[in-house]
C-alpha cells in the first residue's frame, strides 16, 4: 500500500519499529497533495517546506504518542498560530491566528504535524467553498468541513479535524467515504474555534478507520483512553428516526442491509422508534442554531455585511426572526428529549441510523442537508459515520451509529465491531 494510504495504526507500528520515518510519510502525503489538489481543492494553506521541517523535528525526538510524526489537516475555523484564519470569508482575507486552538495545542504536544488549513464553508455555514468530492469533482463533498473530509478520503493525510453544528462532520464523511466521529459535546475543548452555535459546536475527527479515530481521540482530549472494551453481541437499535421520509433509496438499502448483516454476525438488532417528543427536535435544533449563529456573527453583520454571501445573508434574515422565547422553548424541547434518551441506552449499546439522505448530490452549489445529523448534535451525544457501500452514481453511502451521552469509547468499540463485521473499506 502507498505510504499516504496507510492507517494511523499501521504508520504508528512502523514508526515504532523504525521501518518508517515521519519525513517519508510526510513526503508521500505532500506528493498526493501536489498531484490532486488542483482537482480536489481541499486546502486553504499548506507550506511543504514548513511541514517537512516539522517532520524532521519529529524524527529527531522519541515518539510520545500514536500521532507522533503524523500529518493532520485543520479546518479553517480552528486557529493555528501563524497560519491563516480566514473562516471561509473574504472579511478575514489575510487574517492570521496569534495562538493555537486548544485541540491544535494538544496535537502539537503529542508530536503531530500540523499540515495546514483545510477548506471550510463560509463561517462553517451553508455557502459552499471550492472543495470538490474526490470521487467525482462534479459532486459536493458536503460541508462545512469539506476540505478535511475530502483530504482524508483522497489520501492527502490520515487525520483531519472538523467541526459540527448540524451535520458538518457526519455528512461529509458519508459523502466522501471516510469515518467521521462527532464526540460528546465539549469533550474536545473548543477554545480557539470560531463560534457558530455555542450550545451545538463540536470538534470532530475524520479518519479512514474506527481504530484510527480511537487512537486520535485521547490525544485531542488530552485524557488517557480506558482499556480496550470487549464487545460481543452488541445491542443495536435500528432507528429510522422521524426524518426517514428523506432517505433516498441508496440510504434505505444501505442501512437495511447493514442491520441484516449485523444480525447475522451476532448482534442483537431490534427496530426502535423514538418517542413522539422527538418529532419536534429537528425544528428545535434549527431555532437554536439560528438564534446562536446570528449573535455569533454580530460583529461581521454590523461592520461588513456587504462582504457576506447572499446565501448567508438570506440565512441571517431568517435567523433574526427568532425571539428569546422561541429559543428558550427550543432548548426545553432538547432537554426533554435528552432525558428520554437516557432510557433508550438502557436497552441499546448504540442506535443504527442514516448518516445522510443519500450519496453526494450532483451539485457544487449546495453542501447537502444535515437531515439525519442535527437531532444528535442537539442532544450532545456521540455519533460516528461509517462507509457502507455506494449509490447509483458510484459514490459512497454511509451509515451512522449513535451512542449514549459521554459513552464515546463504548460507541467507538461498538463501531469497530460493526466495521469488522461488515468489512467496510
mmCIF file of C-alpha atoms in Angstrom:
data_model
loop_
_atom_site.group_PDB
_atom_site.id
_atom_site.type_symbol
_atom_site.label_atom_id
_atom_site.label_comp_id
_atom_site.label_asym_id
_atom_site.label_seq_id
_atom_site.Cartn_x
_atom_site.Cartn_y
_atom_site.Cartn_z
ATOM 1 C CA UNK A 1 0.000 0.000 0.000
ATOM 2 C CA UNK A 2 1.192 3.549 -0.761
ATOM 3 C CA UNK A 3 2.510 5.274 2.342
ATOM 4 C CA UNK A 4 -0.060 8.066 2.179
ATOM 5 C CA UNK A 5 -2.847 5.454 2.333
ATOM 6 C CA UNK A 6 -1.597 3.731 5.474
ATOM 7 C CA UNK A 7 -3.760 3.962 8.578
ATOM 8 C CA UNK A 8 -2.584 5.730 11.709
ATOM 9 C CA UNK A 9 -2.321 2.336 13.412
ATOM 10 C CA UNK A 10 -0.108 0.976 10.606
ATOM 11 C CA UNK A 11 2.056 4.098 10.493
ATOM 12 C CA UNK A 12 2.492 4.135 14.266
ATOM 13 C CA UNK A 13 3.542 0.476 14.282
ATOM 14 C CA UNK A 14 6.101 1.036 11.507
ATOM 15 C CA UNK A 15 7.498 4.132 13.173
ATOM 16 C CA UNK A 16 7.814 2.282 16.476
ATOM 17 C CA UNK A 17 9.662 -0.490 14.650
ATOM 18 C CA UNK A 18 11.978 2.002 12.940
ATOM 19 C CA UNK A 19 10.901 0.998 9.419
ATOM 20 C CA UNK A 20 9.185 4.283 8.559
ATOM 21 C CA UNK A 21 10.107 7.890 9.286
ATOM 22 C CA UNK A 22 7.869 10.914 9.587
ATOM 23 C CA UNK A 23 9.718 12.505 6.679
ATOM 24 C CA UNK A 24 8.915 9.533 4.435
ATOM 25 C CA UNK A 25 5.241 9.610 5.384
ATOM 26 C CA UNK A 26 5.017 13.387 5.048
ATOM 27 C CA UNK A 27 6.701 13.370 1.655
ATOM 28 C CA UNK A 28 4.166 10.797 0.440
ATOM 29 C CA UNK A 29 1.264 12.904 1.706
ATOM 30 C CA UNK A 30 2.678 16.069 0.149
ATOM 31 C CA UNK A 31 3.179 14.260 -3.166
ATOM 32 C CA UNK A 32 -0.503 13.311 -3.096
ATOM 33 C CA UNK A 33 -1.470 16.911 -2.376
ATOM 34 C CA UNK A 34 0.695 18.096 -5.266
ATOM 35 C CA UNK A 35 -0.913 15.596 -7.622
ATOM 36 C CA UNK A 36 -4.527 16.030 -6.600
ATOM 37 C CA UNK A 37 -5.033 19.473 -5.083
ATOM 38 C CA UNK A 38 -5.825 21.150 -8.447
ATOM 39 C CA UNK A 39 -8.883 18.892 -8.714
ATOM 40 C CA UNK A 40 -9.915 18.289 -5.088
ATOM 41 C CA UNK A 41 -9.132 21.789 -3.738
ATOM 42 C CA UNK A 42 -9.051 20.736 -0.102
ATOM 43 C CA UNK A 43 -6.565 23.309 1.197
ATOM 44 C CA UNK A 44 -6.623 26.966 2.164
ATOM 45 C CA UNK A 45 -2.973 26.942 3.199
ATOM 46 C CA UNK A 46 -0.168 24.409 3.081
ATOM 47 C CA UNK A 47 3.585 25.154 3.165
ATOM 48 C CA UNK A 48 5.521 22.000 2.179
ATOM 49 C CA UNK A 49 8.878 23.297 3.436
ATOM 50 C CA UNK A 50 7.467 24.116 6.863
ATOM 51 C CA UNK A 51 5.612 20.784 7.032
ATOM 52 C CA UNK A 52 8.793 18.864 6.214
ATOM 53 C CA UNK A 53 10.677 20.852 8.843
ATOM 54 C CA UNK A 54 8.133 19.622 11.408
ATOM 55 C CA UNK A 55 8.624 16.055 10.156
ATOM 56 C CA UNK A 56 12.406 16.263 10.528
ATOM 57 C CA UNK A 57 11.978 17.581 14.065
ATOM 58 C CA UNK A 58 9.664 14.658 14.860
ATOM 59 C CA UNK A 59 12.189 12.157 13.570
ATOM 60 C CA UNK A 60 14.828 13.720 15.823
ATOM 61 C CA UNK A 61 12.821 13.138 19.012
ATOM 62 C CA UNK A 62 11.457 9.990 20.674
ATOM 63 C CA UNK A 63 7.886 9.070 19.787
ATOM 64 C CA UNK A 64 5.493 10.238 22.504
ATOM 65 C CA UNK A 65 2.069 9.212 21.160
ATOM 66 C CA UNK A 66 0.289 7.317 18.403
ATOM 67 C CA UNK A 67 0.100 10.608 16.471
ATOM 68 C CA UNK A 68 3.802 11.474 16.772
ATOM 69 C CA UNK A 69 5.053 12.331 13.285
ATOM 70 C CA UNK A 70 1.588 12.036 11.683
ATOM 71 C CA UNK A 71 0.321 14.861 9.409
ATOM 72 C CA UNK A 72 -3.040 16.359 10.427
ATOM 73 C CA UNK A 73 -5.273 18.760 8.498
ATOM 74 C CA UNK A 74 -7.032 21.531 10.451
ATOM 75 C CA UNK A 75 -10.360 23.048 9.379
ATOM 76 C CA UNK A 76 -10.036 26.783 8.806
ATOM 77 C CA UNK A 77 -12.304 27.854 11.629
ATOM 78 C CA UNK A 78 -9.830 26.306 14.084
ATOM 79 C CA UNK A 79 -6.911 28.581 14.906
ATOM 80 C CA UNK A 80 -3.300 27.569 14.275
ATOM 81 C CA UNK A 81 -0.681 30.074 15.427
ATOM 82 C CA UNK A 82 0.869 31.930 12.500
ATOM 83 C CA UNK A 83 -1.363 30.344 9.858
ATOM 84 C CA UNK A 84 -4.301 31.910 8.005
ATOM 85 C CA UNK A 85 -7.565 32.130 9.933
ATOM 86 C CA UNK A 86 -9.962 33.201 7.207
ATOM 87 C CA UNK A 87 -13.068 31.207 8.214
ATOM 88 C CA UNK A 88 -14.126 30.817 4.571
ATOM 89 C CA UNK A 89 -14.962 34.533 4.376
ATOM 90 C CA UNK A 90 -13.460 37.426 2.389
ATOM 91 C CA UNK A 91 -13.924 39.543 5.506
ATOM 92 C CA UNK A 92 -10.955 37.723 7.047
ATOM 93 C CA UNK A 93 -8.729 37.512 3.960
ATOM 94 C CA UNK A 94 -5.119 37.674 5.125
ATOM 95 C CA UNK A 95 -6.015 37.245 8.787
ATOM 96 C CA UNK A 96 -3.623 35.078 10.797
ATOM 97 C CA UNK A 97 -4.127 33.432 14.157
ATOM 98 C CA UNK A 98 -1.927 34.510 17.035
ATOM 99 C CA UNK A 99 -2.292 31.289 19.035
ATOM 100 C CA UNK A 100 -3.232 27.631 18.662
ATOM 101 C CA UNK A 101 -6.704 26.399 19.429
ATOM 102 C CA UNK A 102 -6.742 24.043 22.415
ATOM 103 C CA UNK A 103 -7.199 20.968 20.205
ATOM 104 C CA UNK A 104 -4.273 22.028 17.987
ATOM 105 C CA UNK A 105 -2.108 22.600 21.047
ATOM 106 C CA UNK A 106 -2.959 19.059 22.171
ATOM 107 C CA UNK A 107 -1.857 17.709 18.781
ATOM 108 C CA UNK A 108 1.448 19.568 18.944
ATOM 109 C CA UNK A 109 2.060 18.284 22.472
ATOM 110 C CA UNK A 110 1.588 14.751 21.129
ATOM 111 C CA UNK A 111 4.132 15.308 18.345
ATOM 112 C CA UNK A 112 1.623 15.514 15.467
ATOM 113 C CA UNK A 113 2.486 17.510 12.345
ATOM 114 C CA UNK A 114 0.149 20.412 11.613
ATOM 115 C CA UNK A 115 -0.033 20.025 7.854
ATOM 116 C CA UNK A 116 -2.077 23.136 7.083
ATOM 117 C CA UNK A 117 -5.562 24.644 6.982
ATOM 118 C CA UNK A 118 -8.362 22.837 5.157
ATOM 119 C CA UNK A 119 -11.270 24.484 3.403
ATOM 120 C CA UNK A 120 -14.412 25.374 5.316
ATOM 121 C CA UNK A 121 -17.636 26.849 4.040
ATOM 122 C CA UNK A 122 -18.228 30.497 4.925
ATOM 123 C CA UNK A 123 -18.273 30.709 8.735
ATOM 124 C CA UNK A 124 -18.957 26.941 8.727
ATOM 125 C CA UNK A 125 -22.454 27.623 7.395
ATOM 126 C CA UNK A 126 -24.206 26.609 4.176
ATOM 127 C CA UNK A 127 -22.441 28.657 1.468
ATOM 128 C CA UNK A 128 -20.196 26.238 -0.496
ATOM 129 C CA UNK A 129 -16.478 26.831 -0.947
ATOM 130 C CA UNK A 130 -14.061 25.489 -3.578
ATOM 131 C CA UNK A 131 -13.608 21.845 -2.465
ATOM 132 C CA UNK A 132 -14.805 19.029 -4.758
ATOM 133 C CA UNK A 133 -15.755 15.460 -3.943
ATOM 134 C CA UNK A 134 -12.597 13.381 -4.543
ATOM 135 C CA UNK A 135 -14.646 10.534 -6.049
ATOM 136 C CA UNK A 136 -16.263 12.798 -8.656
ATOM 137 C CA UNK A 137 -15.467 16.525 -8.787
ATOM 138 C CA UNK A 138 -18.925 17.382 -10.137
ATOM 139 C CA UNK A 139 -20.422 16.378 -6.773
ATOM 140 C CA UNK A 140 -20.307 18.198 -3.463
ATOM 141 C CA UNK A 141 -18.003 16.842 -0.738
ATOM 142 C CA UNK A 142 -20.510 18.079 1.834
ATOM 143 C CA UNK A 143 -19.933 20.823 4.336
ATOM 144 C CA UNK A 144 -18.942 22.613 6.312
ATOM 145 C CA UNK A 145 -15.812 20.503 6.956
ATOM 146 C CA UNK A 146 -15.395 19.943 3.234
ATOM 147 C CA UNK A 147 -11.607 20.154 2.921
ATOM 148 C CA UNK A 148 -10.970 17.903 5.921
ATOM 149 C CA UNK A 149 -13.286 15.154 4.676
ATOM 150 C CA UNK A 150 -12.085 15.322 1.071
ATOM 151 C CA UNK A 151 -8.406 15.429 2.040
ATOM 152 C CA UNK A 152 -8.597 12.323 4.221
ATOM 153 C CA UNK A 153 -10.679 10.493 1.607
ATOM 154 C CA UNK A 154 -8.171 11.312 -1.125
ATOM 155 C CA UNK A 155 -5.137 10.132 0.848
ATOM 156 C CA UNK A 156 -3.638 13.574 1.474
ATOM 157 C CA UNK A 157 -3.395 12.922 5.228
ATOM 158 C CA UNK A 158 -4.608 10.182 7.587
ATOM 159 C CA UNK A 159 -6.343 12.514 10.053
ATOM 160 C CA UNK A 160 -8.125 15.853 9.962
ATOM 161 C CA UNK A 161 -10.114 17.961 12.394
ATOM 162 C CA UNK A 162 -13.534 19.301 11.533
ATOM 163 C CA UNK A 163 -16.428 20.805 13.421
ATOM 164 C CA UNK A 164 -20.143 20.062 13.536
ATOM 165 C CA UNK A 165 -23.019 22.366 14.435
ATOM 166 C CA UNK A 166 -25.621 20.483 12.408
ATOM 167 C CA UNK A 167 -24.071 17.698 10.332
ATOM 168 C CA UNK A 168 -20.698 19.058 9.282
ATOM 169 C CA UNK A 169 -18.618 16.014 10.274
ATOM 170 C CA UNK A 170 -21.043 13.134 9.788
ATOM 171 C CA UNK A 171 -22.476 14.210 6.426
ATOM 172 C CA UNK A 172 -19.212 14.976 4.544
ATOM 173 C CA UNK A 173 -17.756 11.750 5.944
ATOM 174 C CA UNK A 174 -20.662 9.895 4.368
ATOM 175 C CA UNK A 175 -20.347 11.750 1.055
ATOM 176 C CA UNK A 176 -16.566 11.226 0.851
ATOM 177 C CA UNK A 177 -16.480 7.640 2.138
ATOM 178 C CA UNK A 178 -14.481 8.038 5.357
ATOM 179 C CA UNK A 179 -15.064 7.657 9.079
ATOM 180 C CA UNK A 180 -16.404 10.796 10.734
ATOM 181 C CA UNK A 181 -16.562 10.891 14.536
ATOM 182 C CA UNK A 182 -18.510 13.585 16.395
ATOM 183 C CA UNK A 183 -17.834 13.044 20.087
ATOM 184 C CA UNK A 184 -19.910 14.114 23.049
ATOM 185 C CA UNK A 185 -20.389 17.884 23.138
ATOM 186 C CA UNK A 186 -17.422 19.786 24.636
ATOM 187 C CA UNK A 187 -15.293 16.686 25.281
ATOM 188 C CA UNK A 188 -12.804 18.190 22.801
ATOM 189 C CA UNK A 189 -12.077 21.713 24.012
ATOM 190 C CA UNK A 190 -13.385 24.426 21.635
ATOM 191 C CA UNK A 191 -11.160 27.329 22.732
ATOM 192 C CA UNK A 192 -9.764 28.901 19.567
ATOM 193 C CA UNK A 193 -12.612 27.708 17.319
ATOM 194 C CA UNK A 194 -14.655 30.416 15.550
ATOM 195 C CA UNK A 195 -18.119 30.103 17.126
ATOM 196 C CA UNK A 196 -21.259 29.309 15.168
ATOM 197 C CA UNK A 197 -23.755 27.806 17.613
ATOM 198 C CA UNK A 198 -22.283 27.900 21.101
ATOM 199 C CA UNK A 199 -24.501 25.148 22.513
ATOM 200 C CA UNK A 200 -24.000 22.951 19.424
ATOM 201 C CA UNK A 201 -20.464 23.427 18.029
ATOM 202 C CA UNK A 202 -18.436 20.226 18.415
ATOM 203 C CA UNK A 203 -14.900 19.442 17.232
ATOM 204 C CA UNK A 204 -14.753 16.094 15.428
ATOM 205 C CA UNK A 205 -12.368 13.759 13.614
ATOM 206 C CA UNK A 206 -12.005 12.390 10.090
ATOM 207 C CA UNK A 207 -10.053 9.157 9.641
ATOM 208 C CA UNK A 208 -10.072 6.126 7.367
ATOM 209 C CA UNK A 209 -10.897 3.608 10.122
ATOM 210 C CA UNK A 210 -12.582 3.426 13.504
ATOM 211 C CA UNK A 211 -9.315 2.275 15.082
ATOM 212 C CA UNK A 212 -7.648 5.471 13.860
ATOM 213 C CA UNK A 213 -10.395 7.568 15.439
ATOM 214 C CA UNK A 214 -9.917 5.623 18.686
ATOM 215 C CA UNK A 215 -6.177 6.336 18.615
ATOM 216 C CA UNK A 216 -6.613 10.042 17.873
ATOM 217 C CA UNK A 217 -9.434 10.740 20.331
ATOM 218 C CA UNK A 218 -7.439 10.596 23.604
ATOM 219 C CA UNK A 219 -4.765 12.812 22.057
ATOM 220 C CA UNK A 220 -7.126 15.678 21.220
ATOM 221 C CA UNK A 221 -8.970 15.333 24.544
ATOM 222 C CA UNK A 222 -5.671 15.090 26.482
ATOM 223 C CA UNK A 223 -7.255 12.333 28.568
ATOM 224 C CA UNK A 224 -5.946 8.795 28.808
ATOM 225 C CA UNK A 225 -8.021 6.207 26.997
ATOM 226 C CA UNK A 226 -9.637 3.439 29.041
ATOM 227 C CA UNK A 227 -8.604 -0.162 28.491
ATOM 228 C CA UNK A 228 -9.956 -1.539 25.207
ATOM 229 C CA UNK A 229 -13.531 -2.733 25.609
ATOM 230 C CA UNK A 230 -14.541 -6.275 24.702
ATOM 231 C CA UNK A 231 -17.688 -6.216 22.566
ATOM 232 C CA UNK A 232 -19.729 -9.348 21.954
ATOM 233 C CA UNK A 233 -23.224 -9.458 20.502
ATOM 234 C CA UNK A 234 -23.872 -5.717 20.833
ATOM 235 C CA UNK A 235 -27.426 -4.482 21.280
ATOM 236 C CA UNK A 236 -28.201 -2.286 18.286
ATOM 237 C CA UNK A 237 -31.409 -0.352 17.784
ATOM 238 C CA UNK A 238 -32.323 0.066 14.115
ATOM 239 C CA UNK A 239 -33.885 3.537 14.299
ATOM 240 C CA UNK A 240 -35.394 5.087 11.193
ATOM 241 C CA UNK A 241 -35.789 8.459 13.019
ATOM 242 C CA UNK A 242 -38.606 10.964 12.343
ATOM 243 C CA UNK A 243 -36.677 12.075 9.221
ATOM 244 C CA UNK A 244 -36.960 8.683 7.470
ATOM 245 C CA UNK A 245 -39.057 10.061 4.594
ATOM 246 C CA UNK A 246 -35.979 11.999 3.428
ATOM 247 C CA UNK A 247 -33.919 8.817 2.991
ATOM 248 C CA UNK A 248 -33.171 8.092 -0.661
ATOM 249 C CA UNK A 249 -33.218 4.511 -1.999
ATOM 250 C CA UNK A 250 -29.459 4.049 -1.604
ATOM 251 C CA UNK A 251 -29.591 5.053 2.060
ATOM 252 C CA UNK A 252 -32.592 2.824 2.711
ATOM 253 C CA UNK A 253 -30.795 -0.093 1.048
ATOM 254 C CA UNK A 254 -27.503 0.548 2.902
ATOM 255 C CA UNK A 255 -28.975 0.782 6.373
ATOM 256 C CA UNK A 256 -31.366 -2.142 5.940
ATOM 257 C CA UNK A 257 -28.515 -4.273 4.565
ATOM 258 C CA UNK A 258 -26.303 -3.229 7.471
ATOM 259 C CA UNK A 259 -28.988 -4.153 10.027
ATOM 260 C CA UNK A 260 -29.454 -7.578 8.434
ATOM 261 C CA UNK A 261 -25.707 -8.239 8.180
ATOM 262 C CA UNK A 262 -25.093 -7.261 11.796
ATOM 263 C CA UNK A 263 -27.877 -9.539 12.979
ATOM 264 C CA UNK A 264 -26.333 -12.423 11.020
ATOM 265 C CA UNK A 265 -22.973 -11.630 12.644
ATOM 266 C CA UNK A 266 -24.449 -12.000 16.131
ATOM 267 C CA UNK A 267 -25.629 -8.510 17.086
ATOM 268 C CA UNK A 268 -28.958 -8.194 18.862
ATOM 269 C CA UNK A 269 -30.673 -5.952 16.316
ATOM 270 C CA UNK A 270 -34.157 -4.673 17.061
ATOM 271 C CA UNK A 271 -36.143 -1.925 15.420
ATOM 272 C CA UNK A 272 -36.746 1.083 17.620
ATOM 273 C CA UNK A 273 -38.953 4.141 17.133
ATOM 274 C CA UNK A 274 -38.090 7.308 19.017
ATOM 275 C CA UNK A 275 -40.827 8.749 21.274
ATOM 276 C CA UNK A 276 -43.159 11.278 19.643
ATOM 277 C CA UNK A 277 -41.446 14.121 21.534
ATOM 278 C CA UNK A 278 -38.520 13.715 19.111
ATOM 279 C CA UNK A 279 -40.721 14.803 16.203
ATOM 280 C CA UNK A 280 -40.143 18.434 17.206
ATOM 281 C CA UNK A 281 -36.405 18.076 17.764
ATOM 282 C CA UNK A 282 -35.115 18.882 14.274
ATOM 283 C CA UNK A 283 -37.039 22.153 14.207
ATOM 284 C CA UNK A 284 -35.814 22.970 17.719
ATOM 285 C CA UNK A 285 -32.217 22.421 16.581
ATOM 286 C CA UNK A 286 -32.798 24.860 13.724
ATOM 287 C CA UNK A 287 -34.144 27.558 16.044
ATOM 288 C CA UNK A 288 -31.232 27.163 18.464
ATOM 289 C CA UNK A 289 -28.673 27.192 15.669
ATOM 290 C CA UNK A 290 -30.187 30.277 14.036
ATOM 291 C CA UNK A 291 -30.506 32.214 17.269
ATOM 292 C CA UNK A 292 -26.948 31.492 18.369
ATOM 293 C CA UNK A 293 -25.308 31.900 14.945
ATOM 294 C CA UNK A 294 -26.905 35.287 14.343
ATOM 295 C CA UNK A 295 -25.379 36.552 17.580
ATOM 296 C CA UNK A 296 -22.036 34.848 16.953
ATOM 297 C CA UNK A 297 -21.774 36.856 13.702
ATOM 298 C CA UNK A 298 -22.971 40.130 15.210
ATOM 299 C CA UNK A 299 -19.641 41.900 14.544
ATOM 300 C CA UNK A 300 -19.484 40.782 10.904
ATOM 301 C CA UNK A 301 -23.141 41.647 10.308
ATOM 302 C CA UNK A 302 -22.666 45.112 11.811
ATOM 303 C CA UNK A 303 -19.350 46.024 10.187
ATOM 304 C CA UNK A 304 -19.049 44.077 6.912
ATOM 305 C CA UNK A 305 -22.443 42.821 5.848
ATOM 306 C CA UNK A 306 -21.733 43.669 2.202
ATOM 307 C CA UNK A 307 -18.955 41.046 2.189
ATOM 308 C CA UNK A 308 -21.207 38.242 3.425
ATOM 309 C CA UNK A 309 -22.512 35.900 0.697
ATOM 310 C CA UNK A 310 -26.121 36.045 -0.469
ATOM 311 C CA UNK A 311 -26.592 32.536 0.918
ATOM 312 C CA UNK A 312 -25.596 33.570 4.422
ATOM 313 C CA UNK A 313 -27.338 36.954 4.091
ATOM 314 C CA UNK A 314 -30.604 35.108 3.470
ATOM 315 C CA UNK A 315 -29.940 32.876 6.438
ATOM 316 C CA UNK A 316 -29.241 35.881 8.657
ATOM 317 C CA UNK A 317 -32.637 37.348 7.792
ATOM 318 C CA UNK A 318 -34.393 34.180 8.906
ATOM 319 C CA UNK A 319 -32.163 33.919 11.982
ATOM 320 C CA UNK A 320 -33.177 37.354 13.188
ATOM 321 C CA UNK A 321 -36.854 36.362 13.251
ATOM 322 C CA UNK A 322 -36.425 34.086 16.284
ATOM 323 C CA UNK A 323 -37.285 35.582 19.652
ATOM 324 C CA UNK A 324 -35.779 34.752 23.016
ATOM 325 C CA UNK A 325 -38.980 32.873 23.857
ATOM 326 C CA UNK A 326 -38.571 30.785 20.665
ATOM 327 C CA UNK A 327 -35.009 29.979 21.664
ATOM 328 C CA UNK A 328 -35.834 29.011 25.240
ATOM 329 C CA UNK A 329 -38.775 26.885 24.079
ATOM 330 C CA UNK A 330 -36.457 25.045 21.679
ATOM 331 C CA UNK A 331 -33.925 24.486 24.447
ATOM 332 C CA UNK A 332 -36.660 22.941 26.615
ATOM 333 C CA UNK A 333 -37.569 20.520 23.812
ATOM 334 C CA UNK A 334 -33.925 19.431 23.619
ATOM 335 C CA UNK A 335 -33.700 18.982 27.391
ATOM 336 C CA UNK A 336 -36.866 16.877 27.441
ATOM 337 C CA UNK A 337 -35.528 14.639 24.673
ATOM 338 C CA UNK A 338 -32.169 14.278 26.411
ATOM 339 C CA UNK A 339 -33.971 12.927 29.469
ATOM 340 C CA UNK A 340 -35.990 10.485 27.344
ATOM 341 C CA UNK A 341 -32.848 9.311 25.564
ATOM 342 C CA UNK A 342 -31.274 8.089 28.794
ATOM 343 C CA UNK A 343 -33.734 5.218 28.930
ATOM 344 C CA UNK A 344 -33.076 4.310 25.290
ATOM 345 C CA UNK A 345 -29.464 3.434 26.081
ATOM 346 C CA UNK A 346 -30.518 1.205 28.945
ATOM 347 C CA UNK A 347 -31.723 -1.122 26.189
ATOM 348 C CA UNK A 348 -29.211 -0.498 23.364
ATOM 349 C CA UNK A 349 -25.459 -0.073 23.066
ATOM 350 C CA UNK A 350 -25.947 2.106 20.007
ATOM 351 C CA UNK A 351 -28.575 3.212 17.530
ATOM 352 C CA UNK A 352 -28.118 2.486 13.823
ATOM 353 C CA UNK A 353 -29.460 5.446 11.830
ATOM 354 C CA UNK A 354 -28.882 7.055 8.407
ATOM 355 C CA UNK A 355 -25.943 9.431 8.106
ATOM 356 C CA UNK A 356 -27.144 11.373 5.040
ATOM 357 C CA UNK A 357 -30.190 11.330 2.748
ATOM 358 C CA UNK A 358 -28.160 9.588 0.031
ATOM 359 C CA UNK A 359 -24.910 9.829 -1.882
ATOM 360 C CA UNK A 360 -23.362 13.262 -2.508
ATOM 361 C CA UNK A 361 -25.659 15.391 -4.676
ATOM 362 C CA UNK A 362 -24.611 16.288 -8.216
ATOM 363 C CA UNK A 363 -24.033 19.973 -7.447
ATOM 364 C CA UNK A 364 -21.371 22.378 -6.261
ATOM 365 C CA UNK A 365 -23.962 24.979 -5.248
ATOM 366 C CA UNK A 366 -25.080 23.105 -2.154
ATOM 367 C CA UNK A 367 -23.367 21.061 0.550
ATOM 368 C CA UNK A 368 -26.373 18.790 1.093
ATOM 369 C CA UNK A 369 -28.665 18.582 4.093
ATOM 370 C CA UNK A 370 -27.897 17.674 7.746
ATOM 371 C CA UNK A 371 -31.256 15.895 7.903
ATOM 372 C CA UNK A 372 -30.060 12.822 9.793
ATOM 373 C CA UNK A 373 -27.414 14.514 11.957
ATOM 374 C CA UNK A 374 -28.923 17.633 13.501
ATOM 375 C CA UNK A 375 -31.011 15.947 16.196
ATOM 376 C CA UNK A 376 -27.987 14.066 17.561
ATOM 377 C CA UNK A 377 -25.946 17.277 17.564
ATOM 378 C CA UNK A 378 -28.698 18.985 19.552
ATOM 379 C CA UNK A 379 -28.738 16.094 22.043
ATOM 380 C CA UNK A 380 -24.945 16.359 22.539
ATOM 381 C CA UNK A 381 -24.458 12.585 22.127
ATOM 382 C CA UNK A 382 -21.532 10.961 20.294
ATOM 383 C CA UNK A 383 -22.111 9.729 16.750
ATOM 384 C CA UNK A 384 -19.965 8.158 14.056
ATOM 385 C CA UNK A 385 -20.378 7.686 10.298
ATOM 386 C CA UNK A 386 -19.034 4.514 8.651
ATOM 387 C CA UNK A 387 -18.801 3.897 4.891
ATOM 388 C CA UNK A 388 -21.419 1.346 3.841
ATOM 389 C CA UNK A 389 -21.326 0.904 0.078
ATOM 390 C CA UNK A 390 -22.130 3.070 -2.923
ATOM 391 C CA UNK A 391 -25.130 4.708 -4.530
ATOM 392 C CA UNK A 392 -26.420 4.841 -8.119
ATOM 393 C CA UNK A 393 -23.626 7.193 -9.225
ATOM 394 C CA UNK A 394 -20.945 5.009 -7.654
ATOM 395 C CA UNK A 395 -20.361 7.461 -4.812
ATOM 396 C CA UNK A 396 -20.055 6.486 -1.143
ATOM 397 C CA UNK A 397 -23.045 5.967 1.137
ATOM 398 C CA UNK A 398 -22.639 5.844 4.897
ATOM 399 C CA UNK A 399 -24.481 4.641 7.970
ATOM 400 C CA UNK A 400 -24.376 6.257 11.390
ATOM 401 C CA UNK A 401 -24.101 4.849 14.895
ATOM 402 C CA UNK A 402 -25.222 6.955 17.863
ATOM 403 C CA UNK A 403 -24.175 6.357 21.469
ATOM 404 C CA UNK A 404 -25.167 7.492 24.935
ATOM 405 C CA UNK A 405 -24.055 10.850 26.279
ATOM 406 C CA UNK A 406 -20.453 10.550 27.450
ATOM 407 C CA UNK A 407 -20.096 6.963 26.232
ATOM 408 C CA UNK A 408 -17.637 7.846 23.477
ATOM 409 C CA UNK A 409 -15.287 4.893 23.936
ATOM 410 C CA UNK A 410 -18.202 2.469 24.179
ATOM 411 C CA UNK A 411 -19.505 3.837 20.880
ATOM 412 C CA UNK A 412 -16.061 3.526 19.269
ATOM 413 C CA UNK A 413 -15.833 -0.085 20.463
ATOM 414 C CA UNK A 414 -19.266 -0.855 19.035
ATOM 415 C CA UNK A 415 -18.368 0.907 15.782
ATOM 416 C CA UNK A 416 -15.174 -1.147 15.479
ATOM 417 C CA UNK A 417 -17.238 -4.323 15.910
ATOM 418 C CA UNK A 418 -19.636 -3.139 13.202
ATOM 419 C CA UNK A 419 -16.808 -2.113 10.887
ATOM 420 C CA UNK A 420 -15.100 -5.503 11.141
ATOM 421 C CA UNK A 421 -18.316 -7.469 10.562
ATOM 422 C CA UNK A 422 -19.357 -5.503 7.528
ATOM 423 C CA UNK A 423 -15.817 -5.314 6.069
ATOM 424 C CA UNK A 424 -16.017 -1.614 5.277
ATOM 425 C CA UNK A 425 -13.292 -0.164 3.093
#
